[in-house]
PDB file of C-alpha atoms in Angstrom:
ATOM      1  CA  UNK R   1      59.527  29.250 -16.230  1.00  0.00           C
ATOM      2  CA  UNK R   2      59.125  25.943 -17.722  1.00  0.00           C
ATOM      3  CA  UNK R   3      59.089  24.116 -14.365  1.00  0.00           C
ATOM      4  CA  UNK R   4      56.704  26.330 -13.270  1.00  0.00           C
ATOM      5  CA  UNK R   5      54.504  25.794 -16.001  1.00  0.00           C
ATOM      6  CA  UNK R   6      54.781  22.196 -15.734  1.00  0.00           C
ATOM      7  CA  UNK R   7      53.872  22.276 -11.833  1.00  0.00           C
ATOM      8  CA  UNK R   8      50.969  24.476 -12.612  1.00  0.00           C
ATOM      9  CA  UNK R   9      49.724  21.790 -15.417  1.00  0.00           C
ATOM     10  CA  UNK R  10      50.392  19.330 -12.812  1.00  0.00           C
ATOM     11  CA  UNK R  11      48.208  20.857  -9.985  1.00  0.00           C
ATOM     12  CA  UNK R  12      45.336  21.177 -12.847  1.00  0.00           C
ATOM     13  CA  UNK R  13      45.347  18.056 -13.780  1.00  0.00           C
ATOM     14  CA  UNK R  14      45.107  16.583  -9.791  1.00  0.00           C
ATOM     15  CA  UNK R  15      42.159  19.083  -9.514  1.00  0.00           C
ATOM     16  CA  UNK R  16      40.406  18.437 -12.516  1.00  0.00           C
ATOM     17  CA  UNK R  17      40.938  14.168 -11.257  1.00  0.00           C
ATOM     18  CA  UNK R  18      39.779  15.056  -8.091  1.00  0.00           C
ATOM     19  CA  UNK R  19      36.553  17.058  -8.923  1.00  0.00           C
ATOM     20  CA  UNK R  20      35.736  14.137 -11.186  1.00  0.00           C
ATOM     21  CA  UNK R  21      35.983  11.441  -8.981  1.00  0.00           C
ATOM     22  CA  UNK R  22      34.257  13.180  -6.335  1.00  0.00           C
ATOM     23  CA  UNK R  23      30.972  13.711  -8.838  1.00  0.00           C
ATOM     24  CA  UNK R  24      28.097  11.799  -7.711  1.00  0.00           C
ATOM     25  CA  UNK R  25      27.241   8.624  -9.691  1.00  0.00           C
ATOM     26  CA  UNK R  26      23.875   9.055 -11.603  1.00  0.00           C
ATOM     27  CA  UNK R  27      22.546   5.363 -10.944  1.00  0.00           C
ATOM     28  CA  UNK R  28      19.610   4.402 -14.128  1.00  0.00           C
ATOM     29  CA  UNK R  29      16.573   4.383 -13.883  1.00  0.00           C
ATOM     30  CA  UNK R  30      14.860   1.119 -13.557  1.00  0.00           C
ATOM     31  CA  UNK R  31      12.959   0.540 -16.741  1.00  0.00           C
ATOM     32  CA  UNK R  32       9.136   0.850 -16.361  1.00  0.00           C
ATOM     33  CA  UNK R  33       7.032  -2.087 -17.498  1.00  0.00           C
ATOM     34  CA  UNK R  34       5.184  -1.560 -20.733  1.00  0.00           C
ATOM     35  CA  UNK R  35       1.800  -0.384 -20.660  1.00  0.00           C
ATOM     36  CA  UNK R  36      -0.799  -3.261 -20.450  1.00  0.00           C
ATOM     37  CA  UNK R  37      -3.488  -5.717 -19.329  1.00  0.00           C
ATOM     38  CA  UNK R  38      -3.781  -9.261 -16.578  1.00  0.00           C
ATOM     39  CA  UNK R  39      -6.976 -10.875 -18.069  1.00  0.00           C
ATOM     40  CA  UNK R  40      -8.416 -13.186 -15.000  1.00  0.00           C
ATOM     41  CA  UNK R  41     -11.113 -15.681 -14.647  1.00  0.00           C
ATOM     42  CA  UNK R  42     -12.301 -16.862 -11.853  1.00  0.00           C
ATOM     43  CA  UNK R  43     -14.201 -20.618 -11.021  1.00  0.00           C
ATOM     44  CA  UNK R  44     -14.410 -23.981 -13.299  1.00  0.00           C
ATOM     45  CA  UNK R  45     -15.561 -22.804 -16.578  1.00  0.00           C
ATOM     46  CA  UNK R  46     -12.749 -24.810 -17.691  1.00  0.00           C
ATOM     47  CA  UNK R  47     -14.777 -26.116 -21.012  1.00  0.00           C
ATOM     48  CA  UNK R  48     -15.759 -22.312 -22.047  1.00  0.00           C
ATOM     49  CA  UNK R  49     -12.259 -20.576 -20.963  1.00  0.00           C
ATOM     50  CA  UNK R  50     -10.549 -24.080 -23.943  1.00  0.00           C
ATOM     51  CA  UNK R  51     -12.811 -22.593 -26.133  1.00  0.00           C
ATOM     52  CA  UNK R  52     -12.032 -19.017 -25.744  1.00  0.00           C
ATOM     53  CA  UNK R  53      -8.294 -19.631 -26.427  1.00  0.00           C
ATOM     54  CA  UNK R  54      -9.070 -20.950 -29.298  1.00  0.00           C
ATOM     55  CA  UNK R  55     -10.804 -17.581 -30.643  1.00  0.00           C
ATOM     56  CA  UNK R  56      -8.583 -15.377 -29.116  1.00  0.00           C
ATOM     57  CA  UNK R  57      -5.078 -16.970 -30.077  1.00  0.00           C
ATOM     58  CA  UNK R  58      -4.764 -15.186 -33.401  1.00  0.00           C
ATOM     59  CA  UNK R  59      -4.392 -12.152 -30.969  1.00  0.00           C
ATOM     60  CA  UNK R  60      -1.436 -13.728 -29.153  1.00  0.00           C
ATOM     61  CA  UNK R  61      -3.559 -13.520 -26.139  1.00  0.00           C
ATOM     62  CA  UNK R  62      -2.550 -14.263 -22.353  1.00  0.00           C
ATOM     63  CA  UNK R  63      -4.922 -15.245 -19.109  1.00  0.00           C
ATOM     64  CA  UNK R  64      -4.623 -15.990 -15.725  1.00  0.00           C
ATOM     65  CA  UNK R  65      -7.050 -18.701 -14.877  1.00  0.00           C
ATOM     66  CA  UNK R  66      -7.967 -18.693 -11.232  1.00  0.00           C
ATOM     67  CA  UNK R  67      -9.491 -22.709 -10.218  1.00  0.00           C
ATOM     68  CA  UNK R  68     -11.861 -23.276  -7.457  1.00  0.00           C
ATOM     69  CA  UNK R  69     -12.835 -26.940  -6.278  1.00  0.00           C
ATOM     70  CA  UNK R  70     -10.403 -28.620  -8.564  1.00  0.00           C
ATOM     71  CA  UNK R  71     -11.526 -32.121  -7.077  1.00  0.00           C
ATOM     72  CA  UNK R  72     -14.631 -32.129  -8.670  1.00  0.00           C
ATOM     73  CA  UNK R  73     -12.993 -31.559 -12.554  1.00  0.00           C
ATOM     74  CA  UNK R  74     -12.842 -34.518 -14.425  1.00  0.00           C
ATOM     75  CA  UNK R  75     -10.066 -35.781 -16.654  1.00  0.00           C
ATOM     76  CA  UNK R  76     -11.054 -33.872 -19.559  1.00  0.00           C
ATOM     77  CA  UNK R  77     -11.119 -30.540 -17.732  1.00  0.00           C
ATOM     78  CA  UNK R  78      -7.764 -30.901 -16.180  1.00  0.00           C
ATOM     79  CA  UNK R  79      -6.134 -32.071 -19.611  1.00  0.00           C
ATOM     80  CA  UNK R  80      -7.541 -29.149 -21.134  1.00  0.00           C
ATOM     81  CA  UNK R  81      -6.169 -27.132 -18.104  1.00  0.00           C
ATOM     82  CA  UNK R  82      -2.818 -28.382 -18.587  1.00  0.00           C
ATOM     83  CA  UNK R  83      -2.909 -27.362 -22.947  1.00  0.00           C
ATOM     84  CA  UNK R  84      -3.529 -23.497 -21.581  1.00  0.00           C
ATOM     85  CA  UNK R  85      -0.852 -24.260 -18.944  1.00  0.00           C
ATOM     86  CA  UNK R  86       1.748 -25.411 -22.567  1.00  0.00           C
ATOM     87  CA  UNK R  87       0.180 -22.482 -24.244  1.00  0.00           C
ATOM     88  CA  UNK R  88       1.681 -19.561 -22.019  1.00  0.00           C
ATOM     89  CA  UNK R  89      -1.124 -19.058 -19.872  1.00  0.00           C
ATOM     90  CA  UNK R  90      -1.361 -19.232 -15.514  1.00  0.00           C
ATOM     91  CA  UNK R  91      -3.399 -21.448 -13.964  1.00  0.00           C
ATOM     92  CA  UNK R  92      -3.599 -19.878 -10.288  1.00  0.00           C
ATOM     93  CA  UNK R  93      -5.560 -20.874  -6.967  1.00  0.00           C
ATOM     94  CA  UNK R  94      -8.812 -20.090  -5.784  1.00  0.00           C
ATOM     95  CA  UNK R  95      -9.581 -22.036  -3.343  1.00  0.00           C
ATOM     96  CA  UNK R  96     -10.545 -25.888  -2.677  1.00  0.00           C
ATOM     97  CA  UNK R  97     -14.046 -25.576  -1.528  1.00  0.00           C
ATOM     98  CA  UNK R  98     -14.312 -21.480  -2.568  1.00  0.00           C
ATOM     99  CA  UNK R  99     -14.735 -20.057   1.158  1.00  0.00           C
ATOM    100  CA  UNK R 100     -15.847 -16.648   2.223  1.00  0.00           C
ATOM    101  CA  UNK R 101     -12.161 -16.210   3.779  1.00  0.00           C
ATOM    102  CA  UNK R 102     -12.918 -13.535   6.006  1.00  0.00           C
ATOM    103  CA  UNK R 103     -15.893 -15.297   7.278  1.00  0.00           C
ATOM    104  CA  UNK R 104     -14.324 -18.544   7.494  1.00  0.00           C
ATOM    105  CA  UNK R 105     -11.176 -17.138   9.393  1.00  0.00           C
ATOM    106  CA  UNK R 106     -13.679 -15.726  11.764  1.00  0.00           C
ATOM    107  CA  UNK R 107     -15.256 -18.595  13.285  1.00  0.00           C
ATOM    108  CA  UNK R 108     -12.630 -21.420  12.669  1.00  0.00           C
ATOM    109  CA  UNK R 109      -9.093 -19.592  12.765  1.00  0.00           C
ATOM    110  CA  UNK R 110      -6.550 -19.286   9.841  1.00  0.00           C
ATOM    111  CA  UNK R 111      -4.163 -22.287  10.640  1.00  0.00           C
ATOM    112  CA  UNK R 112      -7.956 -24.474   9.524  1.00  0.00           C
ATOM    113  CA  UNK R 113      -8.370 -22.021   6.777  1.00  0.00           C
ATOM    114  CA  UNK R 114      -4.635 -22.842   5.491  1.00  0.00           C
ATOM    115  CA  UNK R 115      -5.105 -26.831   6.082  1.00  0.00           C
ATOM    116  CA  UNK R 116      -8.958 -26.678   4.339  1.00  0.00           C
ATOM    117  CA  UNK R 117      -8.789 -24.512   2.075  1.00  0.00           C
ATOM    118  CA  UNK R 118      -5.276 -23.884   0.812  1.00  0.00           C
ATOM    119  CA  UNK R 119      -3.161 -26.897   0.923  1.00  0.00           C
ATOM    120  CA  UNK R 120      -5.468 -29.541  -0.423  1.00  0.00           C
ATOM    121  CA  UNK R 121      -5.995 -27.030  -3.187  1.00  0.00           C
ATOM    122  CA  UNK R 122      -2.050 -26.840  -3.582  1.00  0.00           C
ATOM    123  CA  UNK R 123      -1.220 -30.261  -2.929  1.00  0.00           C
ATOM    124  CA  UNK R 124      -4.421 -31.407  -5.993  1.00  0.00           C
ATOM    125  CA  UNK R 125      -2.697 -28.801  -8.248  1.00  0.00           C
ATOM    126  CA  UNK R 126       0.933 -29.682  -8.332  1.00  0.00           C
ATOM    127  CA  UNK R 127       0.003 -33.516  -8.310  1.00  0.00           C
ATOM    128  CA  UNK R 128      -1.759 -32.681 -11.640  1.00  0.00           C
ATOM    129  CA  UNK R 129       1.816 -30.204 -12.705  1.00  0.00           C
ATOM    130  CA  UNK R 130       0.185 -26.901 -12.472  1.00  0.00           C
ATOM    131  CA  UNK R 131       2.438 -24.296 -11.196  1.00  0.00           C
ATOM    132  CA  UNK R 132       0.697 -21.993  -8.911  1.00  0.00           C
ATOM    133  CA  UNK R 133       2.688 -18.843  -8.057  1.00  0.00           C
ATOM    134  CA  UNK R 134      -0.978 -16.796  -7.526  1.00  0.00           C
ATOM    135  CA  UNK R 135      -4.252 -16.864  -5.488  1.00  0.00           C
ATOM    136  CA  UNK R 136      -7.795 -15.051  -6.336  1.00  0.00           C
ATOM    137  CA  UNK R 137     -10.055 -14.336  -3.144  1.00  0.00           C
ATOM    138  CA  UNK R 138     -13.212 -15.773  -3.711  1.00  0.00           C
ATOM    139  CA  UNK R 139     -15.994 -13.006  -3.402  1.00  0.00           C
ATOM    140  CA  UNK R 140     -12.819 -10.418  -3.523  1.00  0.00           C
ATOM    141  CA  UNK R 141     -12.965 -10.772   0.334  1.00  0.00           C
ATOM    142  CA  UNK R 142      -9.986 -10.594   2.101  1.00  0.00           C
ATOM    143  CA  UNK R 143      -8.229  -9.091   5.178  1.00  0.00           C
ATOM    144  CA  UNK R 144      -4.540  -8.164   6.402  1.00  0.00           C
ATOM    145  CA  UNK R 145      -4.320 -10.958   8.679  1.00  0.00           C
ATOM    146  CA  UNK R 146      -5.447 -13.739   5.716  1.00  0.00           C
ATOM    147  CA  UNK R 147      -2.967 -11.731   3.015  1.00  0.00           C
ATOM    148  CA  UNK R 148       0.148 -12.443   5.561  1.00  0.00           C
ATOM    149  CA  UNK R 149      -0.185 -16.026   6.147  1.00  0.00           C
ATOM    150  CA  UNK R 150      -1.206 -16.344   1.998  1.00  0.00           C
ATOM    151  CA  UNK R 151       1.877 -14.447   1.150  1.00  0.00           C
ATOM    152  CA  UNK R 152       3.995 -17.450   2.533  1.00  0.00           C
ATOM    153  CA  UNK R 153       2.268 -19.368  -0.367  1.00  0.00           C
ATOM    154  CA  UNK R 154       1.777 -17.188  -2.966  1.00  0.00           C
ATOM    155  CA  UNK R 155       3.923 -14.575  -5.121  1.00  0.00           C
ATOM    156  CA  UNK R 156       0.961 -12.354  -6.319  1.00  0.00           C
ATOM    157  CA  UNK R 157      -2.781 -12.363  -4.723  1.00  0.00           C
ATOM    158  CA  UNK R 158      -5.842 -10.973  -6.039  1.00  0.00           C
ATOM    159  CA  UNK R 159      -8.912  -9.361  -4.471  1.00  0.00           C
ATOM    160  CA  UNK R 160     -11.580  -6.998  -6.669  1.00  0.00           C
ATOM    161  CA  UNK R 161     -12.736  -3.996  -6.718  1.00  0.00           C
ATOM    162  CA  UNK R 162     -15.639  -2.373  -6.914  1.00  0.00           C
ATOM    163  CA  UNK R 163     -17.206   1.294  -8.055  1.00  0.00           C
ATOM    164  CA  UNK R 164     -16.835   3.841 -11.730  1.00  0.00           C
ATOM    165  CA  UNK R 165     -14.417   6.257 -10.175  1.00  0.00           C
ATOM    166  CA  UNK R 166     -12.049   8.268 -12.670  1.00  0.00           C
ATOM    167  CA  UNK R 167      -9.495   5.884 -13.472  1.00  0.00           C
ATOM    168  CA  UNK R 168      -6.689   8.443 -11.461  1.00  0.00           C
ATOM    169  CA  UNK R 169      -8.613   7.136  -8.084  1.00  0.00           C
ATOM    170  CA  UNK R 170      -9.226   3.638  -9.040  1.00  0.00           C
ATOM    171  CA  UNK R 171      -7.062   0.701  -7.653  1.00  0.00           C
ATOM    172  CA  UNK R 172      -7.371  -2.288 -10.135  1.00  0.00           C
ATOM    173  CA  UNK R 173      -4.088  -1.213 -11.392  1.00  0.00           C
ATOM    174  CA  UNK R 174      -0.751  -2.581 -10.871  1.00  0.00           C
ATOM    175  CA  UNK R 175       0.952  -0.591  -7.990  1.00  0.00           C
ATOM    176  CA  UNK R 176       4.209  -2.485  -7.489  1.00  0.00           C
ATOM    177  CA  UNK R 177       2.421  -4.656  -4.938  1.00  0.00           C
ATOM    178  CA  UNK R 178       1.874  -7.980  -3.753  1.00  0.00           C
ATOM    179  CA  UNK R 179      -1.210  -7.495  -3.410  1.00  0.00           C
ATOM    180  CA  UNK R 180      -3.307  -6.426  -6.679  1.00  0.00           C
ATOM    181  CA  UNK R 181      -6.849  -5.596  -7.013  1.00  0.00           C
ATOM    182  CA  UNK R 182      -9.198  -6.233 -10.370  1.00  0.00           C
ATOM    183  CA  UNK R 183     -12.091  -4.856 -11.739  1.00  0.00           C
ATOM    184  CA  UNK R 184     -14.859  -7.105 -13.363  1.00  0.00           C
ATOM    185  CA  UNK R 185     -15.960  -7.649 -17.221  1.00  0.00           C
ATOM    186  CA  UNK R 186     -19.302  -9.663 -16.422  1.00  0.00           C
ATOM    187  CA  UNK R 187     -21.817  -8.357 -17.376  1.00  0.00           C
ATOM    188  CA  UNK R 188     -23.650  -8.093 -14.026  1.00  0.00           C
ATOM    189  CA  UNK R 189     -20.794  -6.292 -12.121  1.00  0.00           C
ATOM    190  CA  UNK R 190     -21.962  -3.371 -11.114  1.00  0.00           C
ATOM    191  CA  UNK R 191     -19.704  -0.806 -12.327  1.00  0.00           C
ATOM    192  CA  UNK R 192     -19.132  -2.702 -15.438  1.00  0.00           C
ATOM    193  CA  UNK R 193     -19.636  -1.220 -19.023  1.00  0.00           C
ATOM    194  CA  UNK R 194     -18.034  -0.919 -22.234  1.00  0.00           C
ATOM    195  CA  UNK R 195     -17.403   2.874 -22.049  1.00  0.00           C
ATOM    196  CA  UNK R 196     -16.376   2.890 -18.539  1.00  0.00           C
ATOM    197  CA  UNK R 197     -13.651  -0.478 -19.739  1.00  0.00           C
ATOM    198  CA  UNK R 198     -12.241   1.697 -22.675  1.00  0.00           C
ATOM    199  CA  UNK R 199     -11.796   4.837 -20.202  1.00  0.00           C
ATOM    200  CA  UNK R 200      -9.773   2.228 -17.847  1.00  0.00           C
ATOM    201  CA  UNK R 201      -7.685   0.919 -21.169  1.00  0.00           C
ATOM    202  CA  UNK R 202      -7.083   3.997 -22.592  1.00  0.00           C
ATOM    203  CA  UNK R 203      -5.611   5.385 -18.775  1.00  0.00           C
ATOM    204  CA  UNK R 204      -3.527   2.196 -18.849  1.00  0.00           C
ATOM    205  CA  UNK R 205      -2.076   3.291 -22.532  1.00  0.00           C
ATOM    206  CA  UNK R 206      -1.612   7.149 -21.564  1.00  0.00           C
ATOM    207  CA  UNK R 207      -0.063   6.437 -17.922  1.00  0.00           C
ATOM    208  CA  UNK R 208       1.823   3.325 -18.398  1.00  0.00           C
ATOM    209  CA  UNK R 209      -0.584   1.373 -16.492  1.00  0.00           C
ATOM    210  CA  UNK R 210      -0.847  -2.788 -16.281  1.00  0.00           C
ATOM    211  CA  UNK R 211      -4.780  -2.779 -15.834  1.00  0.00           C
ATOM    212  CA  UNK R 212      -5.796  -5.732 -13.600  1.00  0.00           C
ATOM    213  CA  UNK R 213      -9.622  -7.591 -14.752  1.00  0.00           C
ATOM    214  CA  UNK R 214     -11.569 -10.438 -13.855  1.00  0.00           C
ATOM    215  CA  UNK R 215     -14.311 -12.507 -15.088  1.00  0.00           C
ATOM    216  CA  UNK R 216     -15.573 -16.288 -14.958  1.00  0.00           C
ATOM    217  CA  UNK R 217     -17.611 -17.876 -18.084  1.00  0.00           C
ATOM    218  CA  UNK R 218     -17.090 -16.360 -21.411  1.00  0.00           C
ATOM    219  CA  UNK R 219     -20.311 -16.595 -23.640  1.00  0.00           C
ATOM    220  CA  UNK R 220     -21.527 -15.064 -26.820  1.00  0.00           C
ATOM    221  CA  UNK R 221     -24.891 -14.381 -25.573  1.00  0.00           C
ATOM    222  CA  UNK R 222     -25.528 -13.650 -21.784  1.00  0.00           C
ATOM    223  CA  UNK R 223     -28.375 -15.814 -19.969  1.00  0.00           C
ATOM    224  CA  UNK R 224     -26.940 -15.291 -16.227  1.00  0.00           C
ATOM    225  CA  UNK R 225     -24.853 -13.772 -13.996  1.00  0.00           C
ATOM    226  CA  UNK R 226     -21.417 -14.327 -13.992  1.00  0.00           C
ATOM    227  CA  UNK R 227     -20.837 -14.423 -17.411  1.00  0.00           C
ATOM    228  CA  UNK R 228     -18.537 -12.318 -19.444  1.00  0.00           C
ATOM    229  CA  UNK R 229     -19.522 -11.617 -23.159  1.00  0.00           C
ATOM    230  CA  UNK R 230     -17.289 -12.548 -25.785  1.00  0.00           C
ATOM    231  CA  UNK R 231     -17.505  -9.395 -27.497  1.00  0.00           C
ATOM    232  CA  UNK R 232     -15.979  -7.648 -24.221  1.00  0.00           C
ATOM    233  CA  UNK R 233     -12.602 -10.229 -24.832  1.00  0.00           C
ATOM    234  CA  UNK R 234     -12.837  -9.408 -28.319  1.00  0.00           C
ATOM    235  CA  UNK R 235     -12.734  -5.487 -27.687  1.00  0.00           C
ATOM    236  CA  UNK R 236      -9.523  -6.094 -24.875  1.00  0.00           C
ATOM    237  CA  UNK R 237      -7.554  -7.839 -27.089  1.00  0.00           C
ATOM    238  CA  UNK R 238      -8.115  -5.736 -29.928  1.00  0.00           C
ATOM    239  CA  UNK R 239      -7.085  -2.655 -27.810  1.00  0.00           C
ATOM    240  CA  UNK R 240      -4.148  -4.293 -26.408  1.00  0.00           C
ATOM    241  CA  UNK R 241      -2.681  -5.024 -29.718  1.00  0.00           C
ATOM    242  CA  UNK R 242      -3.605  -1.952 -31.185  1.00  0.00           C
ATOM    243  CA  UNK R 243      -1.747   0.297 -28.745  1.00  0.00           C
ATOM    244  CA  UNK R 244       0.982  -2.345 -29.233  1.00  0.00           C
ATOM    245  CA  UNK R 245       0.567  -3.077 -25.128  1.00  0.00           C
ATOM    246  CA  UNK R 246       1.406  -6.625 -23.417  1.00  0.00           C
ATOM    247  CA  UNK R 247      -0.896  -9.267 -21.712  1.00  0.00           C
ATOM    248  CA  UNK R 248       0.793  -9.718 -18.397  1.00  0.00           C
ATOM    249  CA  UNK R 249      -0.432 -13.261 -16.197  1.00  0.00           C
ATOM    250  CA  UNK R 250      -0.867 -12.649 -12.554  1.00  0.00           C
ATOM    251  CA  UNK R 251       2.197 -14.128 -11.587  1.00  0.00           C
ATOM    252  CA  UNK R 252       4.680 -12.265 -13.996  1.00  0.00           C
ATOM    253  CA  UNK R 253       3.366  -8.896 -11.737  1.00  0.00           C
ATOM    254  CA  UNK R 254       5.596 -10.260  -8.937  1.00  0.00           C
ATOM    255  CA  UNK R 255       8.783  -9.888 -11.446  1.00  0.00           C
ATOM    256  CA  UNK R 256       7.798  -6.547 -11.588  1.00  0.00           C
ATOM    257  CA  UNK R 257       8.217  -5.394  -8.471  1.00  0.00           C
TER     258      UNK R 257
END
């Protein structure tokens, strides 16, 4: 009896082995990014965007500072440049003489686009120690065939987006690509107001979202076009630290894929 017992404890115990090791292995999830914000500005405002960090540092602020025409900056700008470079923030490309890409593809081919437009941008930029993982499309315009040779260059690149669709159908947020699209915070971009911003933030809080944004000269009182009021950075940053969200830089999306 006791051998049988001891052969049926046996046959139990290979059983219970086997079912085990033949369980599938649950692999873990891959930890979703916390909710957030990529502030971007676009041009030379370099003077304005030194100034800015000044006002929004108490709020532990990042930006992604996207430099056209570099050549024509003068010592001051690119040492000032460099101090948002120390303090955390991206300096990216936009372009040596800002082209219409599309437009200049058209009539003169990409390889001239690439040797025009991009390197002497590139080559400029890391003379002067800026590290430039990302590009923003001047204009926002862009096309498959530009994004594929630019991708050879670049980690992350940025186009815009326009229109005041719910935020579920809108595409100016992070979407695990290379290629990312923002929405503007000037004042003259047409789909741009404060309640329409807040509905896009407080998506981004509710869905987990990295909301993607782009401006050029910050001011405190609008006289022109492409300006984005200081109020507007003031209301971001406040939200973002609020909801106890993260400022992301363009480049840190490509980690994130």
């Amino acid at each position: 009896m006791n051998r049988k017992l001891s052969t049926f404890i046996l046959l139990c115990t290979f059983f219970l082995f086997s079912c085990e090791k033949d369980k599938p292995t649950i692999k873990p999830q891959p930890a979703r990014p916390n909710a957030g914000v990529v502030i971007t500005f676009d041009d030379t405002s370099v003077y304005e965007w030194f100034e800015t960090d000044k006002i929004l540092s108490k709020y532990s602020w990042k930006a992604t500072f996207c430099v056209s025409k570099i050549n024509t900056l003068n010592y001051s700008e690119i040492n000032e440049l460099l101090k948002l470079q120390q303090e955390g923030h991206e300096i990216a490309g936009h372009g040596f003489y800002h082209f219409d890409a599309p437009k200049f593809v058209a009539k003169n081919g990409i390889d001239k686009y690439i040797d025009q437009e991009i390197n002497p941008m590139l080559d400029l930029m890391h003379f002067y120690s800026f590290k430039v993982n990302s590009f923003a499309y001047p204009f926002g315009f862009r096309n498959s065939e530009i994004d594929a040779a630019l991708f050879k260059k670049f980690k992350i690149i940025r186009g815009t987006t326009y229109g005041a669709e719910d935020p579920f159908f809108q595409n100016c947020y992070f979407n695990n690509s290379k290629l990312v699209f923002a929405t503007g915070i000037d004042t003259d971009h047409p789909n741009f107001s404060i309640p329409y911003l807040i509905k896009l933030l407080d998506y981004a809080k509710r869905k987990h979202k990295i909301l993607i944004l782009f401006g050029h000269k910050p001011v405190y009182k609008v006289t022109a076009n492409y300006q984005t009021q200081m109020e507007t950075l003031e209301l971001i940053c406040n939200y973002v630290k609020q909801h106890n969200m993260t400022f992301y830089s363009l480049s840190e999306l490509s980690t994130l894929n």
